[in-house]
PDB file of C-alpha atoms and ligand atoms in Angstrom:
ATOM      1  CA  MET C   1      36.059 164.205 117.423  1.00 83.00           C
ATOM      2  CA  ARG C   2      32.984 163.270 116.952  1.00 95.00           C
ATOM      3  CA  LYS C   3      29.659 165.074 117.799  1.00 94.00           C
ATOM      4  CA  LYS C   4      28.239 164.989 121.188  1.00 97.00           C
ATOM      5  CA  ILE C   5      23.984 165.052 121.599  1.00 98.00           C
ATOM      6  CA  VAL C   6      21.304 165.398 123.359  1.00 98.00           C
ATOM      7  CA  ALA C   7      18.013 165.309 121.660  1.00 98.00           C
ATOM      8  CA  GLY C   8      15.206 165.809 123.396  1.00 98.00           C
ATOM      9  CA  ASN C   9      12.104 164.165 121.356  1.00 98.00           C
ATOM     10  CA  TRP C  10       8.653 165.122 123.157  1.00 98.00           C
ATOM     11  CA  LYS C  11       6.628 163.256 121.516  1.00 98.00           C
ATOM     12  CA  MET C  12       2.992 164.438 121.632  1.00 98.00           C
ATOM     13  CA  ASN C  13       2.859 166.496 124.607  1.00 98.00           C
ATOM     14  CA  THR C  14       2.977 170.128 126.193  1.00 98.00           C
ATOM     15  CA  LEU C  15       0.454 172.443 124.314  1.00 98.00           C
ATOM     16  CA  PRO C  16       2.232 175.134 122.340  1.00 98.00           C
ATOM     17  CA  ALA C  17       3.101 178.114 125.024  1.00 98.00           C
ATOM     18  CA  GLU C  18       3.994 174.857 127.178  1.00 98.00           C
ATOM     19  CA  GLY C  19       6.425 174.888 124.848  1.00 98.00           C
ATOM     20  CA  VAL C  20       7.494 177.647 124.168  1.00 98.00           C
ATOM     21  CA  GLU C  21       8.364 177.908 128.035  1.00 98.00           C
ATOM     22  CA  LEU C  22      10.548 174.454 128.152  1.00 98.00           C
ATOM     23  CA  ALA C  23      12.471 175.778 125.669  1.00 98.00           C
ATOM     24  CA  LYS C  24      12.538 179.530 126.867  1.00 98.00           C
ATOM     25  CA  GLY C  25      13.938 177.608 130.569  1.00 98.00           C
ATOM     26  CA  VAL C  26      16.681 175.419 128.195  1.00 98.00           C
ATOM     27  CA  VAL C  27      17.752 178.440 126.777  1.00 98.00           C
ATOM     28  CA  ALA C  28      18.097 179.897 130.578  1.00 98.00           C
ATOM     29  CA  GLY C  29      20.260 177.229 131.815  1.00 97.00           C
ATOM     30  CA  ARG C  30      22.175 176.571 128.597  1.00 97.00           C
ATOM     31  CA  GLY C  31      25.109 178.266 129.417  1.00 96.00           C
ATOM     32  CA  GLU C  32      25.484 176.158 133.200  1.00 94.00           C
ATOM     33  CA  VAL C  33      26.706 173.236 130.484  1.00 96.00           C
ATOM     34  CA  CYS C  34      29.263 172.538 128.388  1.00 95.00           C
ATOM     35  CA  SER C  35      29.384 174.886 124.539  1.00 95.00           C
ATOM     36  CA  CYS C  36      30.571 171.027 123.485  1.00 95.00           C
ATOM     37  CA  VAL C  37      26.941 169.615 123.638  1.00 97.00           C
ATOM     38  CA  ASN C  38      25.233 170.079 120.951  1.00 98.00           C
ATOM     39  CA  PHE C  39      21.490 170.344 121.815  1.00 98.00           C
ATOM     40  CA  ILE C  40      18.483 169.695 120.108  1.00 98.00           C
ATOM     41  CA  VAL C  41      14.609 169.733 121.242  1.00 98.00           C
ATOM     42  CA  CYS C  42      12.348 168.495 118.546  1.00 99.00           C
ATOM     43  CA  PRO C  43       8.552 169.424 119.574  1.00 98.00           C
ATOM     44  CA  PRO C  44       5.318 168.859 118.267  1.00 98.00           C
ATOM     45  CA  PHE C  45       4.316 170.229 114.472  1.00 98.00           C
ATOM     46  CA  THR C  46       2.487 172.413 115.847  1.00 98.00           C
ATOM     47  CA  HIS C  47       4.517 174.308 117.696  1.00 98.00           C
ATOM     48  CA  LEU C  48       7.766 174.269 115.289  1.00 98.00           C
ATOM     49  CA  SER C  49       7.188 178.134 113.997  1.00 98.00           C
ATOM     50  CA  MET C  50       6.793 179.264 118.822  1.00 98.00           C
ATOM     51  CA  VAL C  51       9.381 177.135 119.404  1.00 98.00           C
ATOM     52  CA  ALA C  52      12.448 178.314 115.968  1.00 98.00           C
ATOM     53  CA  GLU C  53      11.158 181.505 118.190  1.00 98.00           C
ATOM     54  CA  ALA C  54      11.999 180.896 121.305  1.00 98.00           C
ATOM     55  CA  LEU C  55      15.508 179.394 120.500  1.00 98.00           C
ATOM     56  CA  LYS C  56      17.012 182.129 118.930  1.00 98.00           C
ATOM     57  CA  GLY C  57      19.879 184.006 119.830  1.00 97.00           C
ATOM     58  CA  SER C  58      20.812 181.158 120.894  1.00 98.00           C
ATOM     59  CA  ASP C  59      22.707 177.013 119.252  1.00 98.00           C
ATOM     60  CA  ILE C  60      20.149 175.240 120.920  1.00 98.00           C
ATOM     61  CA  GLU C  61      18.774 173.484 117.288  1.00 98.00           C
ATOM     62  CA  LEU C  62      15.452 172.427 116.015  1.00 98.00           C
ATOM     63  CA  GLY C  63      14.522 169.157 114.744  1.00 99.00           C
ATOM     64  CA  ALA C  64      11.083 167.736 113.568  1.00 99.00           C
ATOM     65  CA  GLN C  65       9.449 163.876 115.341  1.00 98.00           C
ATOM     66  CA  ASN C  66       8.298 163.074 111.131  1.00 98.00           C
ATOM     67  CA  CYS C  67       8.056 164.480 108.052  1.00 98.00           C
ATOM     68  CA  ALA C  68       6.368 162.413 104.652  1.00 98.00           C
ATOM     69  CA  ALA C  69       7.765 160.647 102.458  1.00 98.00           C
ATOM     70  CA  GLU C  70       6.365 162.214  99.390  1.00 98.00           C
ATOM     71  CA  ALA C  71       7.051 166.237  98.655  1.00 98.00           C
ATOM     72  CA  LYS C  72       4.140 167.629  98.360  1.00 98.00           C
ATOM     73  CA  GLY C  73       0.565 167.321  97.157  1.00 98.00           C
ATOM     74  CA  ALA C  74      -2.609 165.086  98.014  1.00 98.00           C
ATOM     75  CA  TYR C  75      -1.684 163.813 101.554  1.00 98.00           C
ATOM     76  CA  THR C  76      -4.124 164.962 103.615  1.00 98.00           C
ATOM     77  CA  GLY C  77      -3.063 165.229 107.661  1.00 98.00           C
ATOM     78  CA  GLU C  78       0.906 164.794 106.033  1.00 98.00           C
ATOM     79  CA  VAL C  79       4.054 167.250 106.233  1.00 98.00           C
ATOM     80  CA  ALA C  80       6.696 167.932 104.326  1.00 98.00           C
ATOM     81  CA  ALA C  81       9.824 167.865 105.185  1.00 98.00           C
ATOM     82  CA  SER C  82      10.530 171.176 103.206  1.00 98.00           C
ATOM     83  CA  MET C  83       7.717 172.380 105.488  1.00 98.00           C
ATOM     84  CA  ILE C  84       9.391 171.550 108.178  1.00 98.00           C
ATOM     85  CA  ALA C  85      12.632 173.002 106.838  1.00 98.00           C
ATOM     86  CA  ALA C  86      11.455 176.309 106.535  1.00 98.00           C
ATOM     87  CA  LEU C  87      10.262 176.588 109.961  1.00 98.00           C
ATOM     88  CA  GLY C  88      14.179 176.454 111.065  1.00 98.00           C
ATOM     89  CA  CYS C  89      14.273 172.262 111.460  1.00 98.00           C
ATOM     90  CA  LYS C  90      17.729 170.802 110.838  1.00 98.00           C
ATOM     91  CA  TYR C  91      17.279 167.446 112.337  1.00 98.00           C
ATOM     92  CA  VAL C  92      13.734 165.489 111.531  1.00 99.00           C
ATOM     93  CA  ILE C  93      13.351 162.051 113.838  1.00 98.00           C
ATOM     94  CA  LEU C  94      12.514 158.981 111.856  1.00 98.00           C
ATOM     95  CA  GLY C  95      12.008 155.693 111.941  1.00 98.00           C
ATOM     96  CA  HIS C  96      10.950 155.715 115.520  1.00 98.00           C
ATOM     97  CA  SER C  97      10.165 152.213 117.565  1.00 97.00           C
ATOM     98  CA  GLU C  98       6.798 154.595 117.753  1.00 97.00           C
ATOM     99  CA  ARG C  99       5.825 155.312 114.209  1.00 98.00           C
ATOM    100  CA  ARG C 100       7.649 151.543 113.526  1.00 97.00           C
ATOM    101  CA  GLN C 101       4.658 150.037 115.467  1.00 96.00           C
ATOM    102  CA  TYR C 102       1.955 152.107 115.814  1.00 97.00           C
ATOM    103  CA  TYR C 103       1.036 153.572 112.169  1.00 97.00           C
ATOM    104  CA  GLY C 104       3.379 150.835 110.403  1.00 97.00           C
ATOM    105  CA  GLU C 105       6.317 152.468 109.035  1.00 98.00           C
ATOM    106  CA  THR C 106       8.307 150.024 107.485  1.00 98.00           C
ATOM    107  CA  SER C 107      12.142 150.250 105.979  1.00 98.00           C
ATOM    108  CA  ALA C 108       9.966 150.995 101.793  1.00 98.00           C
ATOM    109  CA  THR C 109       8.244 154.634 103.586  1.00 98.00           C
ATOM    110  CA  LEU C 110      11.492 155.046 105.445  1.00 98.00           C
ATOM    111  CA  ASN C 111      14.163 154.643 102.685  1.00 98.00           C
ATOM    112  CA  LYS C 112      11.789 157.638 101.021  1.00 98.00           C
ATOM    113  CA  LYS C 113      10.905 159.671 104.649  1.00 98.00           C
ATOM    114  CA  MET C 114      15.250 160.074 104.303  1.00 98.00           C
ATOM    115  CA  GLU C 115      15.168 160.908 100.957  1.00 98.00           C
ATOM    116  CA  GLN C 116      12.887 163.664 101.946  1.00 98.00           C
ATOM    117  CA  ALA C 117      14.495 165.049 104.350  1.00 98.00           C
ATOM    118  CA  TYR C 118      18.279 164.816 102.711  1.00 98.00           C
ATOM    119  CA  ALA C 119      16.136 167.079  99.596  1.00 98.00           C
ATOM    120  CA  ASN C 120      15.194 169.205 102.042  1.00 98.00           C
ATOM    121  CA  GLY C 121      18.582 169.664 103.512  1.00 98.00           C
ATOM    122  CA  LEU C 122      17.705 167.700 106.449  1.00 98.00           C
ATOM    123  CA  THR C 123      19.638 165.845 108.588  1.00 98.00           C
ATOM    124  CA  PRO C 124      17.506 162.005 109.920  1.00 98.00           C
ATOM    125  CA  ILE C 125      18.174 160.950 113.518  1.00 99.00           C
ATOM    126  CA  TYR C 126      17.528 157.528 112.339  1.00 98.00           C
ATOM    127  CA  CYS C 127      15.483 154.870 115.044  1.00 98.00           C
ATOM    128  CA  VAL C 128      16.861 151.389 115.644  1.00 98.00           C
ATOM    129  CA  GLY C 129      16.342 149.002 118.364  1.00 97.00           C
ATOM    130  CA  GLU C 130      14.803 145.398 119.569  1.00 96.00           C
ATOM    131  CA  ASN C 131      11.617 145.173 121.275  1.00 94.00           C
ATOM    132  CA  LEU C 132      11.499 142.852 124.661  1.00 93.00           C
ATOM    133  CA  GLU C 133      10.322 139.593 122.454  1.00 93.00           C
ATOM    134  CA  GLU C 134      13.798 140.124 120.177  1.00 95.00           C
ATOM    135  CA  ARG C 135      16.163 141.095 122.959  1.00 94.00           C
ATOM    136  CA  GLU C 136      15.025 137.783 124.889  1.00 92.00           C
ATOM    137  CA  ALA C 137      15.434 135.702 122.123  1.00 95.00           C
ATOM    138  CA  GLY C 138      19.097 137.320 121.910  1.00 95.00           C
ATOM    139  CA  LYS C 139      18.220 138.777 117.994  1.00 97.00           C
ATOM    140  CA  HIS C 140      18.809 142.132 118.279  1.00 97.00           C
ATOM    141  CA  PHE C 141      21.753 142.109 116.848  1.00 98.00           C
ATOM    142  CA  ASP C 142      19.751 140.924 113.936  1.00 98.00           C
ATOM    143  CA  VAL C 143      17.430 143.238 114.068  1.00 98.00           C
ATOM    144  CA  VAL C 144      19.071 146.066 114.045  1.00 98.00           C
ATOM    145  CA  LYS C 145      21.684 145.074 110.853  1.00 98.00           C
ATOM    146  CA  ALA C 146      18.847 144.572 109.173  1.00 98.00           C
ATOM    147  CA  GLN C 147      17.450 148.122 109.546  1.00 98.00           C
ATOM    148  CA  ILE C 148      20.426 150.052 109.118  1.00 98.00           C
ATOM    149  CA  GLU C 149      20.762 147.665 106.234  1.00 98.00           C
ATOM    150  CA  GLU C 150      17.518 148.523 104.508  1.00 98.00           C
ATOM    151  CA  VAL C 151      17.856 151.913 104.889  1.00 98.00           C
ATOM    152  CA  VAL C 152      21.818 153.401 105.868  1.00 98.00           C
ATOM    153  CA  TYR C 153      23.412 151.240 103.344  1.00 98.00           C
ATOM    154  CA  ASN C 154      20.936 153.171 100.768  1.00 98.00           C
ATOM    155  CA  LEU C 155      22.615 156.262 101.473  1.00 98.00           C
ATOM    156  CA  THR C 156      25.473 157.820  99.621  1.00 98.00           C
ATOM    157  CA  GLU C 157      28.679 158.860 101.255  1.00 98.00           C
ATOM    158  CA  GLU C 158      28.037 162.388 100.932  1.00 98.00           C
ATOM    159  CA  GLN C 159      24.325 161.465 102.646  1.00 98.00           C
ATOM    160  CA  PHE C 160      25.920 159.472 105.371  1.00 98.00           C
ATOM    161  CA  LYS C 161      28.336 162.331 106.652  1.00 97.00           C
ATOM    162  CA  ASN C 162      24.798 164.062 108.067  1.00 98.00           C
ATOM    163  CA  LEU C 163      23.005 161.371 109.765  1.00 98.00           C
ATOM    164  CA  VAL C 164      22.913 160.322 113.139  1.00 98.00           C
ATOM    165  CA  ILE C 165      21.836 157.549 114.343  1.00 98.00           C
ATOM    166  CA  ALA C 166      19.107 156.772 118.187  1.00 98.00           C
ATOM    167  CA  TYR C 167      19.724 153.324 119.449  1.00 98.00           C
ATOM    168  CA  GLU C 168      16.415 152.865 121.512  1.00 97.00           C
ATOM    169  CA  PRO C 169      15.835 149.060 122.618  1.00 96.00           C
ATOM    170  CA  VAL C 170      11.974 149.228 122.561  1.00 94.00           C
ATOM    171  CA  TRP C 171      11.889 147.664 126.052  1.00 93.00           C
ATOM    172  CA  ALA C 172      13.663 150.748 127.815  1.00 92.00           C
ATOM    173  CA  ILE C 173      10.718 153.433 125.940  1.00 89.00           C
ATOM    174  CA  GLY C 174       9.510 154.820 128.821  1.00 87.00           C
ATOM    175  CA  THR C 175       9.458 152.107 130.699  1.00 88.00           C
ATOM    176  CA  GLY C 176      11.931 153.411 133.434  1.00 85.00           C
ATOM    177  CA  LYS C 177      14.431 150.394 132.297  1.00 84.00           C
ATOM    178  CA  THR C 178      17.364 151.284 130.949  1.00 86.00           C
ATOM    179  CA  ALA C 179      20.050 149.376 129.200  1.00 88.00           C
ATOM    180  CA  THR C 180      22.767 148.798 131.381  1.00 94.00           C
ATOM    181  CA  ALA C 181      25.572 151.067 130.042  1.00 96.00           C
ATOM    182  CA  ASP C 182      27.656 148.153 129.532  1.00 96.00           C
ATOM    183  CA  GLN C 183      24.551 146.204 127.227  1.00 95.00           C
ATOM    184  CA  ALA C 184      24.586 150.502 125.158  1.00 96.00           C
ATOM    185  CA  GLN C 185      27.836 150.031 124.061  1.00 98.00           C
ATOM    186  CA  GLU C 186      28.016 146.276 123.434  1.00 97.00           C
ATOM    187  CA  ILE C 187      25.336 147.110 120.794  1.00 97.00           C
ATOM    188  CA  HIS C 188      26.115 150.307 119.581  1.00 98.00           C
ATOM    189  CA  ALA C 189      30.340 149.783 118.670  1.00 98.00           C
ATOM    190  CA  TYR C 190      28.406 146.807 116.712  1.00 98.00           C
ATOM    191  CA  ILE C 191      25.982 149.188 115.299  1.00 98.00           C
ATOM    192  CA  ARG C 192      29.383 151.150 114.259  1.00 98.00           C
ATOM    193  CA  LYS C 193      30.792 148.234 113.433  1.00 98.00           C
ATOM    194  CA  VAL C 194      27.385 146.673 110.444  1.00 98.00           C
ATOM    195  CA  LEU C 195      28.036 150.728 109.699  1.00 98.00           C
ATOM    196  CA  ALA C 196      32.080 150.515 109.163  1.00 98.00           C
ATOM    197  CA  GLU C 197      31.211 147.058 106.408  1.00 98.00           C
ATOM    198  CA  LYS C 198      29.230 149.622 104.110  1.00 98.00           C
ATOM    199  CA  PHE C 199      31.318 152.659 104.870  1.00 98.00           C
ATOM    200  CA  GLY C 200      34.267 152.463 105.823  1.00 98.00           C
ATOM    201  CA  ALA C 201      36.311 155.163 108.512  1.00 97.00           C
ATOM    202  CA  ALA C 202      32.371 157.242 108.082  1.00 98.00           C
ATOM    203  CA  ALA C 203      31.079 155.055 110.445  1.00 98.00           C
ATOM    204  CA  ALA C 204      33.777 156.079 113.478  1.00 98.00           C
ATOM    205  CA  GLU C 205      32.371 159.975 112.902  1.00 97.00           C
ATOM    206  CA  CYS C 206      28.813 159.025 112.752  1.00 98.00           C
ATOM    207  CA  PRO C 207      27.331 160.444 116.090  1.00 98.00           C
ATOM    208  CA  ILE C 208      24.996 156.973 118.037  1.00 98.00           C
ATOM    209  CA  LEU C 209      22.208 158.195 120.426  1.00 98.00           C
ATOM    210  CA  TYR C 210      21.534 155.756 122.832  1.00 97.00           C
ATOM    211  CA  GLY C 211      17.735 156.391 123.763  1.00 96.00           C
ATOM    212  CA  GLY C 212      15.226 154.344 126.462  1.00 95.00           C
ATOM    213  CA  SER C 213      14.101 155.959 130.009  1.00 93.00           C
ATOM    214  CA  CYS C 214      18.308 158.177 130.022  1.00 95.00           C
ATOM    215  CA  LYS C 215      17.832 160.406 133.099  1.00 95.00           C
ATOM    216  CA  PRO C 216      19.722 162.654 135.157  1.00 96.00           C
ATOM    217  CA  ALA C 217      20.760 159.516 136.928  1.00 96.00           C
ATOM    218  CA  ASN C 218      22.302 157.406 134.416  1.00 95.00           C
ATOM    219  CA  ALA C 219      23.394 159.754 131.099  1.00 97.00           C
ATOM    220  CA  ALA C 220      26.898 160.562 132.961  1.00 97.00           C
ATOM    221  CA  GLU C 221      27.765 156.179 132.504  1.00 96.00           C
ATOM    222  CA  ILE C 222      25.852 155.818 129.714  1.00 97.00           C
ATOM    223  CA  PHE C 223      27.789 158.727 127.659  1.00 96.00           C
ATOM    224  CA  ALA C 224      30.857 157.780 129.403  1.00 96.00           C
ATOM    225  CA  LYS C 225      30.878 154.340 127.007  1.00 97.00           C
ATOM    226  CA  GLU C 226      32.804 154.881 123.931  1.00 97.00           C
ATOM    227  CA  ASP C 227      30.786 154.474 121.006  1.00 98.00           C
ATOM    228  CA  VAL C 228      27.765 156.180 123.019  1.00 98.00           C
ATOM    229  CA  ASP C 229      27.559 159.860 121.943  1.00 98.00           C
ATOM    230  CA  GLY C 230      24.386 160.541 123.442  1.00 98.00           C
ATOM    231  CA  GLY C 231      21.130 160.563 124.152  1.00 98.00           C
ATOM    232  CA  LEU C 232      17.438 160.778 122.736  1.00 98.00           C
ATOM    233  CA  ILE C 233      15.712 162.009 125.524  1.00 98.00           C
ATOM    234  CA  GLY C 234      11.370 161.468 126.023  1.00 97.00           C
ATOM    235  CA  GLY C 235       9.942 161.925 129.536  1.00 97.00           C
ATOM    236  CA  ALA C 236      13.528 163.188 130.259  1.00 98.00           C
ATOM    237  CA  ALA C 237      12.857 165.747 127.703  1.00 98.00           C
ATOM    238  CA  LEU C 238      10.037 167.377 129.381  1.00 98.00           C
ATOM    239  CA  LYS C 239      11.985 168.897 132.079  1.00 98.00           C
ATOM    240  CA  ALA C 240      14.179 171.606 131.358  1.00 98.00           C
ATOM    241  CA  ALA C 241      16.403 171.270 134.683  1.00 98.00           C
ATOM    242  CA  ASP C 242      16.922 167.120 133.639  1.00 98.00           C
ATOM    243  CA  PHE C 243      17.313 167.418 130.077  1.00 98.00           C
ATOM    244  CA  LEU C 244      20.043 169.481 130.742  1.00 98.00           C
ATOM    245  CA  ALA C 245      21.243 167.621 133.735  1.00 97.00           C
ATOM    246  CA  ILE C 246      21.200 164.940 131.407  1.00 98.00           C
ATOM    247  CA  GLY C 247      23.431 167.147 129.416  1.00 97.00           C
ATOM    248  CA  LYS C 248      26.035 167.706 132.076  1.00 96.00           C
ATOM    249  CA  GLY C 249      26.394 163.605 132.131  1.00 93.00           C
ATOM    250  CA  PHE C 250      29.037 164.273 129.604  1.00 90.00           C
ATOM    251  CA  GLN C 251      32.389 164.255 131.193  1.00 70.00           C
ATOM    252  CA  LYS C 252      34.582 163.262 127.880  1.00 49.00           C
TER     253      LYS C 252
HETATM  254  P1  PGA O 301      11.761 157.707 127.403  1.00 53.86           P
HETATM  255  O1  PGA O 301      11.708 157.650 125.962  1.00 53.86           O
HETATM  256  O2  PGA O 301      13.288 158.847 127.403  1.00 53.86           O
HETATM  257  O3  PGA O 301      10.938 158.531 127.685  1.00 53.86           O
HETATM  258  O4  PGA O 301      12.375 156.203 127.752  1.00 53.86           O
HETATM  259  C1  PGA O 301      12.948 157.848 124.649  1.00 53.86           C
HETATM  260  C2  PGA O 301      12.765 158.105 123.083  1.00 53.86           C
HETATM  261  O5  PGA O 301      11.832 157.503 122.668  1.00 53.86           O
HETATM  262  O6  PGA O 301      13.084 158.409 121.800  1.00 53.86           O
END
């Protein structure tokens, strides 16, 4: 049985006090959702310790949205994986399309970040996904395959057991356009096949999340698909009620 995961990527939103309120709202309503669903919230770095405090006593886990490629030292403005782990993070989002697009993150950088994450006991939520042009040209399978081969294929079998993948088509992020449930299933199944080519049976255990305008109204249909194990939620994670309602989308 694969883990069912609903992870909130708050991006660069909320002030610290608002983030604490949001986390408290998720904690307060969590009981309404099946305990089989694993909730993760990923606030900005500045909020991590306060949100960790707000989550205490609940089963909601904490993640960061990024980490440095280096362990420590003279890297002004960077935040090390060891630092976020020390604040209680269990997860770190890596390779989000916004990081690839706006901050020039390449597979070479991501390989180093993945190493840092594992060295500090964090589970990476590794994001893959094509842009609109690539989708329209029918290249989406090749794009995600390369994103997996160049980074995930470098993991050891042990590391791979602690990995979450998020498929996020760039054209669906923050646009209100969602991939159809069938489109999601098609590419999730493909991703699992690419993972199986390297890691064999362990690929069946790897959670693959869908991300991109996922909301309460479409979560159930998408999560019902065999190879969709949950969602990485942006906009809809900023309201506790919506975030929790997405968790209720699991019917299986
Ligand atoms: P969205 O973002 O839900 O606002 O589309 C998802 C993401 O980028 O993780």
